[in-house]
Structure formats: C-alpha cells, structure tokens
Short mmCIF file of C-alpha atoms in Angstrom, two decimals:
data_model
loop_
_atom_site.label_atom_id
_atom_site.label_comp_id
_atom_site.label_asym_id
_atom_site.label_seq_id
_atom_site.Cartn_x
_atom_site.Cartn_y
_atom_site.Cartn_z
CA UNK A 217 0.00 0.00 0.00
CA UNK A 218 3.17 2.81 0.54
CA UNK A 219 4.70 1.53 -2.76
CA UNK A 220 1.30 2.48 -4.29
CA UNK A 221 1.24 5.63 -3.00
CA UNK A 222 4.28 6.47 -3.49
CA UNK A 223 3.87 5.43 -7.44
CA UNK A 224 0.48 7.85 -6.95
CA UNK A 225 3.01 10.76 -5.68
CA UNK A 226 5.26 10.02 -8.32
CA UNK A 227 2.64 10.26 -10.73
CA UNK A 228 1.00 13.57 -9.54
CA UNK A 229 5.18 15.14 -9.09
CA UNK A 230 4.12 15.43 -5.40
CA UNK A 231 8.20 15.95 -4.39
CA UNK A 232 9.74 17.25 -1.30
CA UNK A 233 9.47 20.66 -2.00
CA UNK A 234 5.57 19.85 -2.18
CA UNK A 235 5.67 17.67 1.45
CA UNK A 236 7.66 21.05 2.60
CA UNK A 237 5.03 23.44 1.90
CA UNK A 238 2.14 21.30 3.02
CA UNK A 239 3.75 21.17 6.36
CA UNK A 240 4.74 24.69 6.32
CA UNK A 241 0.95 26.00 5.82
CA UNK A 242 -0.56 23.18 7.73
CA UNK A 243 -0.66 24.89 10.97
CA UNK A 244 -3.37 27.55 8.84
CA UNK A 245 -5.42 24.70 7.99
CA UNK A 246 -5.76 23.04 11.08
CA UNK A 247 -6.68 26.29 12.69
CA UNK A 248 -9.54 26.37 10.62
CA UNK A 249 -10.31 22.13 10.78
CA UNK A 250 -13.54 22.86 12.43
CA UNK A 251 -14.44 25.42 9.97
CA UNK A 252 -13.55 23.26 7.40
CA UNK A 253 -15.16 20.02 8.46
CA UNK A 254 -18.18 21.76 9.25
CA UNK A 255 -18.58 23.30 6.12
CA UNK A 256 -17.94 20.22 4.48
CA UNK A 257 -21.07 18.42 6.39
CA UNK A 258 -22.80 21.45 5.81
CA UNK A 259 -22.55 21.25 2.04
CA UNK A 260 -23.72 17.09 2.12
CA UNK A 261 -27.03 18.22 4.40
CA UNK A 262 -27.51 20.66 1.53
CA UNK A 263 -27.93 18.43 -0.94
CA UNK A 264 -30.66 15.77 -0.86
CA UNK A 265 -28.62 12.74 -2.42
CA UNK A 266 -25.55 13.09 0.24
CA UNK A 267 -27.87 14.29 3.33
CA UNK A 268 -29.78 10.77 3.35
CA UNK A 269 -26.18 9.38 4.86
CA UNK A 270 -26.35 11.98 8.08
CA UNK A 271 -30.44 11.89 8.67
CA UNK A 272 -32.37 9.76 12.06
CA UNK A 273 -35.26 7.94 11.20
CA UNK A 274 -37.25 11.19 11.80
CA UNK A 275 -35.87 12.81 8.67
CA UNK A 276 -33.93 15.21 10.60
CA UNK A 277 -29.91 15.88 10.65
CA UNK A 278 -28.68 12.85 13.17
CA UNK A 279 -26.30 14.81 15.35
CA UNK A 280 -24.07 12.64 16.76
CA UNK A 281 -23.28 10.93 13.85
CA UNK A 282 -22.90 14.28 12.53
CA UNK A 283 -19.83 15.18 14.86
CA UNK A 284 -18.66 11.46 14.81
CA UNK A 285 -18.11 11.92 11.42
CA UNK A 286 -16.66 15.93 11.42
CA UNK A 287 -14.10 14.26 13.99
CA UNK A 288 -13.18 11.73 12.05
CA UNK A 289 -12.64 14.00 9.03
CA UNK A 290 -10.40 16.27 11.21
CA UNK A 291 -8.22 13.36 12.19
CA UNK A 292 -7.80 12.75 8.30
CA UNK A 293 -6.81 16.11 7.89
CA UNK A 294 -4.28 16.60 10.95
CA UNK A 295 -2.93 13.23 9.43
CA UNK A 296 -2.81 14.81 6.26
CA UNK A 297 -1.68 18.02 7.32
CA UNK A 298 2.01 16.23 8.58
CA UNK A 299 2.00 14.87 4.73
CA UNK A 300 3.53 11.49 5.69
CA UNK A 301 3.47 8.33 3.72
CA UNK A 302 3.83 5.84 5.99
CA UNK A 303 2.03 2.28 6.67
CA UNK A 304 -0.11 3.24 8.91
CA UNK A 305 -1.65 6.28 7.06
CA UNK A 306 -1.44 4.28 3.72
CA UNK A 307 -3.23 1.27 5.52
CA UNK A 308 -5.73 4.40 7.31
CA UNK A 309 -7.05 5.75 4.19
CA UNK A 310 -7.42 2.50 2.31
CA UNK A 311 -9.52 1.89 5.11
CA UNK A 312 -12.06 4.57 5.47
CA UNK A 313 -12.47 3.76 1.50
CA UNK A 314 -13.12 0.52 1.81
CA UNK A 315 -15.72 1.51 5.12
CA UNK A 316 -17.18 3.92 2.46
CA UNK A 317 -17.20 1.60 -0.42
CA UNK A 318 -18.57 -1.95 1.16
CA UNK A 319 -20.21 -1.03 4.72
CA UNK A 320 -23.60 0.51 4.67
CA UNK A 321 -23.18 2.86 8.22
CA UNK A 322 -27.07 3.60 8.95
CA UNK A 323 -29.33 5.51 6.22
CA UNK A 324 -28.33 5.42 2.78
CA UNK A 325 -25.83 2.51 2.03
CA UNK A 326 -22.57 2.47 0.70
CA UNK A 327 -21.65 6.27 -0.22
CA UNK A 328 -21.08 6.69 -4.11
CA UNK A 329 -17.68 7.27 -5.23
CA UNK A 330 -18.93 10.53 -6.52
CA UNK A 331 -19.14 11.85 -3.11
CA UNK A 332 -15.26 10.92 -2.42
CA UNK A 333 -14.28 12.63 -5.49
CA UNK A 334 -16.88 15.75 -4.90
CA UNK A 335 -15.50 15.64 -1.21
CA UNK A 336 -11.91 15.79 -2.54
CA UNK A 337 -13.19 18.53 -4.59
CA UNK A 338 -14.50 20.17 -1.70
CA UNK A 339 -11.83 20.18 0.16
CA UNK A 340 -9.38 21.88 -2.18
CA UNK A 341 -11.66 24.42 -2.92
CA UNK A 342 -12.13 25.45 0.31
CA UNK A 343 -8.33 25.24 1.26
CA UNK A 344 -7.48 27.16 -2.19
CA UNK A 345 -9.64 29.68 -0.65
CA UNK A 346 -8.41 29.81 2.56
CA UNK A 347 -4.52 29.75 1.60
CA UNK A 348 -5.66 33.05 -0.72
CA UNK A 349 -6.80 34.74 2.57
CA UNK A 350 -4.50 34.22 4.21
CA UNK A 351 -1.08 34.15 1.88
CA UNK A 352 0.88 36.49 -0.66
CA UNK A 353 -0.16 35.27 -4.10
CA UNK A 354 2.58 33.33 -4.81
CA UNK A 355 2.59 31.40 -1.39
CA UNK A 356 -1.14 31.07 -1.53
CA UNK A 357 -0.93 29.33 -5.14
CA UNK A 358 2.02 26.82 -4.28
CA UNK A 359 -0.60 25.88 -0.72
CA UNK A 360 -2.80 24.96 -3.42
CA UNK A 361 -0.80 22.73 -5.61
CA UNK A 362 1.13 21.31 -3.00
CA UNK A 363 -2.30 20.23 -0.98
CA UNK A 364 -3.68 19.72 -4.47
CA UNK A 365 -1.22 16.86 -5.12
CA UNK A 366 -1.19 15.32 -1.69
CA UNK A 367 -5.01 15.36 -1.62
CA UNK A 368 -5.37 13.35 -4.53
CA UNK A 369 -2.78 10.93 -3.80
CA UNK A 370 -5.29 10.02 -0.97
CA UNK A 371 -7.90 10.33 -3.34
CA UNK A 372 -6.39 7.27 -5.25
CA UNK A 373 -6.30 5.17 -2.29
CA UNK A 374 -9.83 6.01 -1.14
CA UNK A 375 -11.30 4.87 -4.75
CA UNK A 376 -9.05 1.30 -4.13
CA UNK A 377 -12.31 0.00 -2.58
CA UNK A 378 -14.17 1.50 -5.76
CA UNK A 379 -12.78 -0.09 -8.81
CA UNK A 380 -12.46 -3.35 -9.74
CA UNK A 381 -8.74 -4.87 -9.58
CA UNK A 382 -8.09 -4.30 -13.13
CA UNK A 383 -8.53 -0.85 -13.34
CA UNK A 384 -5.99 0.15 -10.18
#
C-alpha cells in the first residue's frame, strides 16, 4: 500500500518541495479544521442525495453521527496536514475507503464514489480559498498545488475500494 502511494506521488510530481510546503501552511489549515469540516457536512445536508447518509429515522440531521463523522474527518486532515506516507496512514485511508465503499453505516448505504471525489473537490476548494486569505499570491498558489497533489494521492487510495482490480 506505501509503494502504491508512493507510485500515486510520483505520478501527480508530489516531491519534497511539495511535502515542505504542506507542512509549512498546515498549521493555517488546522486552525480552521472545524471550519472546514463543518462546512464540508454542511454542504452534504444541503444536498438531498448526500444528506440521506447523516439523517435519524425522523428525517432530521442525526447529530451525533454528525460530529462522529466531522471528527473523524479532522483526524484525516491533521494526518494529512504532517504529509507522511507511511504504513499506517497508507493502511488508514485504504480503510475509510473501503468503510465507504462496502459497509452501509445507517441511512443510505454504501456512499457513491462521486461523493469521495466531490468531497476531494471540496476540500481543495475550500483550502485554495483559505490559503488566498491568508497568503501572498505566490505562497497562496504553491498551498494549493502542493495540498492539491497530496489530496489526490489520498484520493487514489480512497477509490481502491471502488474499482475493480483491473482498473488500479
């Protein structure tokens, strides 16, 4: 799983220079994790098809499950944030992609790979946005391409669970 990732960094040019500026402007972005995560939640309760995975029997936004999930999202991104690829995060986002992919958790079943890729999406929209507030141009644009690259190196080992062996 780290030799695929690593082939996934090669392939996106995610180099050192890249690892060095996430973990330069990662103390920004976990300032604003629980901005972030919320937002993110926010966006799924916004939109009928995603919301079905977060709603109690009663129709209505289940809570708990809510904040289970916005912590477990902010664990992904402090692990992200240090931008190591080592077993155990290789091994740790294979497996929220495979819980995604083959465990239906309460309503809605198995989420749609759609989501992980809108999710992804998301995500670097938001952090382009923030790393623009909050940076010089320059600075701001090579937060986004460094995060860009890193992001979707996890992006390739959340869709493992997704696609069938042939097409990995």
């Amino acid at each position: 799983m780290q030799r695929f990732l690593r082939e996934a960094m090669q392939f996106v040019g995610l180099d050192d220079g890249d690892v060095a500026v996430v973990r330069r402007t990662a103390p920004v972005v976990l300032e604003h994790e629980a901005e972030l995560t919320t937002a993110l939640y926010d966006h799924f309760l916004s939109m009928p098809d995603s919301a079905r995975f977060f709603l109690g029997e009663d129709g209505m936004p289940d809570l708990p499950r809510l904040e289970r999930r916005k912590h477990s999202l902010g664990r992904w991104l402090r692990e992200t944030a240090e931008a190591a690829i080592t077993q155990e995060v290789a091994y740790h986002v294979l497996a929220v992609g495979l819980s995604h992919s083959h465990r239906a958790h309460g309503p809605g079943g198995t989420v749609p790979a759609r989501f992980m890729v809108g999710a992804m999406s998301l995500t670097q929209t938001a952090l382009a946005r923030l790393f623009a507030a909050r940076f010089p141009p320059e600075e701001a644009l090579a937060a986004s391409i460094a995060w860009n690259k890193l992001l979707l190196v996890h992006l390739n080992a959340l869709l493992l669970g997704y696609l069938p062996k042939e097409h990995r």
